[in-house]
mmCIF file of C-alpha atoms in Angstrom:
data_model
loop_
_atom_site.group_PDB
_atom_site.id
_atom_site.type_symbol
_atom_site.label_atom_id
_atom_site.label_comp_id
_atom_site.label_asym_id
_atom_site.label_seq_id
_atom_site.Cartn_x
_atom_site.Cartn_y
_atom_site.Cartn_z
ATOM 1 C CA SER A 1 -16.992 -30.756 15.098
ATOM 2 C CA GLN A 2 -18.685 -28.592 12.345
ATOM 3 C CA GLN A 3 -16.167 -26.035 12.571
ATOM 4 C CA GLY A 4 -14.846 -25.034 9.115
ATOM 5 C CA GLU A 5 -10.717 -25.175 8.318
ATOM 6 C CA GLU A 6 -8.960 -22.583 6.692
ATOM 7 C CA ASP A 7 -5.224 -22.479 5.337
ATOM 8 C CA PRO A 8 -2.784 -21.532 5.389
ATOM 9 C CA GLN A 9 -3.000 -20.700 9.092
ATOM 10 C CA ALA A 10 -0.541 -18.024 8.828
ATOM 11 C CA LEU A 11 0.506 -15.997 5.833
ATOM 12 C CA SER A 12 3.507 -13.473 5.630
ATOM 13 C CA ILE A 13 3.872 -11.265 2.665
ATOM 14 C CA GLN A 14 5.368 -8.037 1.508
ATOM 15 C CA GLU A 15 3.306 -4.900 1.067
ATOM 16 C CA GLY A 16 1.830 -4.939 -2.503
ATOM 17 C CA GLU A 17 1.690 -8.498 -3.054
ATOM 18 C CA ASN A 18 -1.668 -10.747 -3.119
ATOM 19 C CA ALA A 19 -2.865 -12.650 -0.343
ATOM 20 C CA THR A 20 -5.190 -16.017 -0.977
ATOM 21 C CA MET A 21 -6.847 -17.603 2.060
ATOM 22 C CA ASN A 22 -8.845 -20.635 1.726
ATOM 23 C CA CYS A 23 -11.776 -22.202 3.556
ATOM 24 C CA SER A 24 -13.350 -25.544 3.650
ATOM 25 C CA TYR A 25 -16.629 -26.322 5.202
ATOM 26 C CA LYS A 26 -18.628 -29.435 6.136
ATOM 27 C CA THR A 27 -22.318 -28.705 5.601
ATOM 28 C CA SER A 28 -24.940 -27.340 3.372
ATOM 29 C CA ILE A 29 -25.064 -23.417 3.301
ATOM 30 C CA ASN A 30 -27.229 -20.518 2.406
ATOM 31 C CA ASN A 31 -24.322 -18.203 2.272
ATOM 32 C CA LEU A 32 -20.484 -17.870 3.891
ATOM 33 C CA GLN A 33 -18.973 -14.739 4.985
ATOM 34 C CA TRP A 34 -15.437 -13.440 5.678
ATOM 35 C CA TYR A 35 -14.816 -11.473 8.802
ATOM 36 C CA ARG A 36 -11.437 -9.704 9.820
ATOM 37 C CA GLN A 37 -10.199 -9.384 13.222
ATOM 38 C CA ASN A 38 -7.438 -6.680 14.086
ATOM 39 C CA SER A 39 -5.353 -7.986 17.118
ATOM 40 C CA GLY A 40 -7.423 -7.618 20.557
ATOM 41 C CA ARG A 41 -10.360 -6.291 18.704
ATOM 42 C CA GLY A 42 -13.654 -7.492 17.692
ATOM 43 C CA LEU A 43 -14.561 -9.021 14.251
ATOM 44 C CA VAL A 44 -15.925 -7.174 11.130
ATOM 45 C CA HIS A 45 -17.816 -8.146 8.349
ATOM 46 C CA LEU A 46 -15.933 -8.101 4.925
ATOM 47 C CA ILE A 47 -18.078 -9.681 2.564
ATOM 48 C CA LEU A 48 -20.935 -12.392 1.939
ATOM 49 C CA ILE A 49 -21.423 -14.733 -0.962
ATOM 50 C CA ARG A 50 -24.720 -16.759 -1.329
ATOM 51 C CA SER A 51 -24.740 -20.184 -2.182
ATOM 52 C CA ASN A 52 -25.857 -19.598 -5.722
ATOM 53 C CA GLU A 53 -22.949 -17.191 -6.350
ATOM 54 C CA ARG A 54 -19.664 -18.467 -7.758
ATOM 55 C CA GLU A 55 -17.466 -15.051 -7.274
ATOM 56 C CA LYS A 56 -17.959 -11.612 -5.543
ATOM 57 C CA HIS A 57 -15.795 -8.370 -5.438
ATOM 58 C CA SER A 58 -15.726 -5.570 -3.150
ATOM 59 C CA GLY A 59 -12.902 -3.112 -3.248
ATOM 60 C CA ARG A 60 -9.462 -5.041 -3.305
ATOM 61 C CA LEU A 61 -11.313 -8.264 -2.283
ATOM 62 C CA ARG A 62 -12.372 -11.134 -4.251
ATOM 63 C CA VAL A 63 -14.432 -14.061 -3.053
ATOM 64 C CA THR A 64 -14.976 -17.241 -4.605
ATOM 65 C CA LEU A 65 -17.211 -20.079 -3.736
ATOM 66 C CA ASP A 66 -17.515 -23.594 -5.041
ATOM 67 C CA THR A 67 -20.398 -25.280 -3.438
ATOM 68 C CA SER A 68 -19.608 -28.727 -4.884
ATOM 69 C CA LYS A 69 -16.212 -28.623 -3.301
ATOM 70 C CA LYS A 70 -17.715 -27.048 -0.078
ATOM 71 C CA SER A 71 -14.678 -24.369 -0.078
ATOM 72 C CA SER A 72 -14.303 -20.917 -0.710
ATOM 73 C CA SER A 73 -11.182 -18.489 -1.233
ATOM 74 C CA LEU A 74 -10.431 -14.971 -0.296
ATOM 75 C CA LEU A 75 -8.254 -12.877 -2.238
ATOM 76 C CA ILE A 76 -6.574 -9.591 -1.028
ATOM 77 C CA THR A 77 -5.297 -7.623 -4.003
ATOM 78 C CA ALA A 78 -2.413 -5.140 -3.471
ATOM 79 C CA SER A 79 -1.958 -5.777 0.303
ATOM 80 C CA ARG A 80 -0.968 -2.924 2.384
ATOM 81 C CA ALA A 81 0.652 -2.968 5.815
ATOM 82 C CA ALA A 82 -2.889 -2.188 7.478
ATOM 83 C CA ASP A 83 -4.545 -5.279 6.081
ATOM 84 C CA THR A 84 -2.600 -7.282 8.953
ATOM 85 C CA ALA A 85 -5.100 -8.942 11.054
ATOM 86 C CA SER A 86 -6.746 -12.446 11.307
ATOM 87 C CA TYR A 87 -9.360 -13.775 8.720
ATOM 88 C CA PHE A 88 -11.982 -15.951 9.481
ATOM 89 C CA CYS A 89 -14.755 -17.390 7.081
ATOM 90 C CA ALA A 90 -18.191 -18.104 8.766
ATOM 91 C CA THR A 91 -21.115 -20.405 7.210
ATOM 92 C CA ASP A 92 -24.364 -20.153 8.336
ATOM 93 C CA LYS A 93 -26.165 -23.149 10.142
ATOM 94 C CA MET A 94 -29.089 -23.710 8.390
ATOM 95 C CA ALA A 95 -32.518 -22.745 10.022
ATOM 96 C CA THR A 96 -30.826 -21.202 12.526
ATOM 97 C CA ASN A 97 -29.430 -17.681 13.187
ATOM 98 C CA LYS A 98 -26.013 -19.092 13.969
ATOM 99 C CA LEU A 99 -22.638 -18.758 12.506
ATOM 100 C CA ILE A 100 -19.829 -21.680 12.237
ATOM 101 C CA PHE A 101 -16.460 -20.077 12.068
ATOM 102 C CA GLY A 102 -13.351 -21.673 10.440
ATOM 103 C CA THR A 103 -10.006 -21.751 12.230
ATOM 104 C CA GLY A 104 -8.943 -18.504 10.812
ATOM 105 C CA THR A 105 -5.759 -17.249 8.866
ATOM 106 C CA LEU A 106 -3.351 -14.968 10.559
ATOM 107 C CA LEU A 107 -2.115 -12.289 7.707
ATOM 108 C CA ALA A 108 1.146 -10.443 8.253
ATOM 109 C CA VAL A 109 1.763 -7.800 5.565
ATOM 110 C CA GLN A 110 5.316 -6.468 5.929
ATOM 111 C CA PRO A 111 5.832 -2.640 4.943
ATOM 112 C CA ASP B 1 -21.013 5.903 15.886
ATOM 113 C CA ALA B 2 -20.537 2.892 18.011
ATOM 114 C CA MET B 3 -23.244 0.465 17.193
ATOM 115 C CA VAL B 4 -22.581 -2.557 19.565
ATOM 116 C CA ILE B 5 -20.991 -1.252 22.705
ATOM 117 C CA GLN B 6 -19.125 -3.655 25.376
ATOM 118 C CA ASN B 7 -17.921 -2.526 28.828
ATOM 119 C CA PRO B 8 -15.714 -2.748 30.198
ATOM 120 C CA ARG B 9 -13.122 -3.246 27.832
ATOM 121 C CA TYR B 10 -10.721 -5.124 30.009
ATOM 122 C CA GLN B 11 -11.768 -6.883 33.314
ATOM 123 C CA VAL B 12 -9.856 -8.514 35.950
ATOM 124 C CA THR B 13 -11.572 -10.748 38.491
ATOM 125 C CA GLN B 14 -10.156 -13.385 41.098
ATOM 126 C CA PHE B 15 -10.811 -16.881 40.931
ATOM 127 C CA GLY B 16 -13.988 -17.704 41.998
ATOM 128 C CA LYS B 17 -15.570 -14.312 42.073
ATOM 129 C CA PRO B 18 -18.601 -13.672 39.948
ATOM 130 C CA VAL B 19 -18.416 -11.239 37.170
ATOM 131 C CA THR B 20 -20.748 -9.695 34.810
ATOM 132 C CA LEU B 21 -19.854 -8.446 31.378
ATOM 133 C CA SER B 22 -22.082 -6.107 29.540
ATOM 134 C CA CYS B 23 -23.120 -5.325 25.691
ATOM 135 C CA SER B 24 -25.313 -3.077 24.399
ATOM 136 C CA GLN B 25 -26.667 -2.205 20.770
ATOM 137 C CA THR B 26 -27.927 0.752 19.128
ATOM 138 C CA LEU B 27 -29.174 -1.270 16.004
ATOM 139 C CA ASN B 28 -32.182 -2.349 17.319
ATOM 140 C CA HIS B 29 -31.323 -6.132 16.106
ATOM 141 C CA ASN B 30 -33.452 -9.068 17.005
ATOM 142 C CA VAL B 31 -30.535 -11.219 17.941
ATOM 143 C CA MET B 32 -27.636 -10.819 20.271
ATOM 144 C CA TYR B 33 -24.951 -13.312 20.674
ATOM 145 C CA TRP B 34 -22.212 -13.738 23.211
ATOM 146 C CA TYR B 35 -18.839 -15.537 22.126
ATOM 147 C CA GLN B 36 -15.738 -16.654 23.718
ATOM 148 C CA GLN B 37 -12.384 -16.598 22.057
ATOM 149 C CA LYS B 38 -9.289 -17.740 23.264
ATOM 150 C CA SER B 39 -5.922 -16.872 21.848
ATOM 151 C CA SER B 40 -5.500 -17.896 18.158
ATOM 152 C CA GLN B 41 -8.758 -19.556 17.949
ATOM 153 C CA ALA B 42 -11.933 -18.977 16.115
ATOM 154 C CA PRO B 43 -15.041 -17.572 18.393
ATOM 155 C CA LYS B 44 -17.054 -20.182 20.270
ATOM 156 C CA LEU B 45 -20.532 -19.475 20.480
ATOM 157 C CA LEU B 46 -21.929 -19.630 24.111
ATOM 158 C CA PHE B 47 -25.434 -18.681 23.592
ATOM 159 C CA HIS B 48 -27.759 -16.353 22.106
ATOM 160 C CA TYR B 49 -31.165 -14.363 22.278
ATOM 161 C CA TYR B 50 -33.902 -14.192 19.665
ATOM 162 C CA ASP B 51 -35.809 -11.427 21.062
ATOM 163 C CA LYS B 52 -36.172 -12.857 24.663
ATOM 164 C CA ASP B 53 -35.906 -16.431 23.467
ATOM 165 C CA PHE B 54 -32.587 -17.836 25.264
ATOM 166 C CA ASN B 55 -30.644 -20.378 23.105
ATOM 167 C CA ASN B 56 -27.885 -22.150 24.655
ATOM 168 C CA GLU B 57 -25.037 -24.095 22.934
ATOM 169 C CA ALA B 58 -25.032 -27.801 24.315
ATOM 170 C CA ASP B 59 -21.499 -27.571 25.516
ATOM 171 C CA THR B 60 -21.352 -24.165 27.226
ATOM 172 C CA PRO B 61 -20.799 -24.692 31.023
ATOM 173 C CA ASP B 62 -23.664 -24.069 33.462
ATOM 174 C CA ASN B 63 -21.306 -21.301 35.112
ATOM 175 C CA PHE B 64 -22.210 -19.022 32.181
ATOM 176 C CA GLN B 65 -25.710 -17.249 32.336
ATOM 177 C CA SER B 66 -27.136 -14.583 30.385
ATOM 178 C CA ARG B 67 -29.849 -11.986 30.670
ATOM 179 C CA ARG B 68 -31.414 -9.858 28.247
ATOM 180 C CA PRO B 69 -33.612 -7.279 30.204
ATOM 181 C CA ASN B 70 -34.806 -5.580 26.895
ATOM 182 C CA THR B 71 -33.721 -5.298 23.117
ATOM 183 C CA SER B 72 -30.777 -3.211 23.872
ATOM 184 C CA PHE B 73 -28.717 -4.627 26.531
ATOM 185 C CA CYS B 74 -27.414 -8.178 26.912
ATOM 186 C CA PHE B 75 -25.311 -9.393 29.981
ATOM 187 C CA LEU B 76 -22.800 -12.198 30.566
ATOM 188 C CA ASP B 77 -22.793 -13.431 33.985
ATOM 189 C CA ILE B 78 -19.846 -15.981 34.816
ATOM 190 C CA ARG B 79 -20.910 -17.178 38.531
ATOM 191 C CA SER B 80 -17.483 -18.673 39.441
ATOM 192 C CA PRO B 81 -14.602 -17.773 37.098
ATOM 193 C CA GLY B 82 -11.922 -20.124 36.681
ATOM 194 C CA LEU B 83 -8.355 -19.527 35.313
ATOM 195 C CA GLY B 84 -9.522 -21.450 32.187
ATOM 196 C CA ASP B 85 -12.224 -18.742 31.568
ATOM 197 C CA ALA B 86 -9.771 -16.225 30.946
ATOM 198 C CA ALA B 87 -10.299 -15.074 27.225
ATOM 199 C CA MET B 88 -11.770 -12.492 25.041
ATOM 200 C CA TYR B 89 -15.451 -12.105 25.433
ATOM 201 C CA LEU B 90 -17.311 -10.988 22.139
ATOM 202 C CA CYS B 91 -20.771 -9.674 21.791
ATOM 203 C CA ALA B 92 -22.822 -9.312 18.441
ATOM 204 C CA THR B 93 -25.891 -8.720 16.791
ATOM 205 C CA SER B 94 -27.949 -9.357 13.716
ATOM 206 C CA ASN B 95 -31.251 -8.917 12.168
ATOM 207 C CA GLY B 96 -31.858 -12.846 12.200
ATOM 208 C CA ALA B 97 -31.732 -15.210 9.475
ATOM 209 C CA GLU B 98 -35.745 -14.610 8.540
ATOM 210 C CA SER B 99 -34.634 -11.153 7.265
ATOM 211 C CA GLY B 100 -32.318 -12.199 4.925
ATOM 212 C CA ASN B 101 -29.474 -10.333 6.546
ATOM 213 C CA TYR B 102 -27.081 -12.835 7.875
ATOM 214 C CA GLU B 103 -24.281 -10.566 8.809
ATOM 215 C CA GLN B 104 -23.262 -10.233 12.595
ATOM 216 C CA TYR B 105 -22.130 -6.994 13.983
ATOM 217 C CA PHE B 106 -19.651 -7.404 16.890
ATOM 218 C CA GLY B 107 -18.601 -5.195 19.641
ATOM 219 C CA PRO B 108 -14.781 -4.741 20.621
ATOM 220 C CA GLY B 109 -14.900 -7.462 23.424
ATOM 221 C CA THR B 110 -13.832 -7.582 27.048
ATOM 222 C CA ARG B 111 -10.510 -9.264 27.683
ATOM 223 C CA LEU B 112 -11.309 -11.183 31.070
ATOM 224 C CA THR B 113 -8.418 -11.853 33.174
ATOM 225 C CA VAL B 114 -8.797 -14.445 36.042
ATOM 226 C CA THR B 115 -6.390 -14.201 38.955
#
């Protein structure tokens, strides 16, 4: 399977703490994206990092990309209860319009 | 404003009874996707359309079919639902990789129950 893997599978933290999720993938990419999914809902795009970028910020989100290790991390700073959701990384399948999703991390932020 | 709309949000069907799920978009995107997502799993791509060109995934069962009558609408037909087809079905759209914009926009999903 080309599916990426994420760890941890589940993460429980207190409000105000930082949350870090990691993603590993297998093939060459143009870009890597992170999506959030609230329970029973569709996915929402959070951030995209291109293969020639190493770090990107958006609000409380920080994404890093290491193409030599085929890995990425998503850091959410100062977490809030509303950040409780599943987080998926997704890589583009080269020369296609398709994404390959990771296995996801379920984040629970306790108020 | 809703951009990718899926109807219905919840669908109950009987074992073996054909069912159609619908998706519409107001984004005028070239590409429309159908994903199946089971509990605590990643979305699994079933197929996608680039304009009118249909692209099936190799492991998508023949029981799943799709139609895209125009840019705005795309349908997922399950010809003979089995208990294993109970899942969330997600529709998504994108401009296509050629545009340089790789982001996909998802609808809220249709939760399918098979009784």
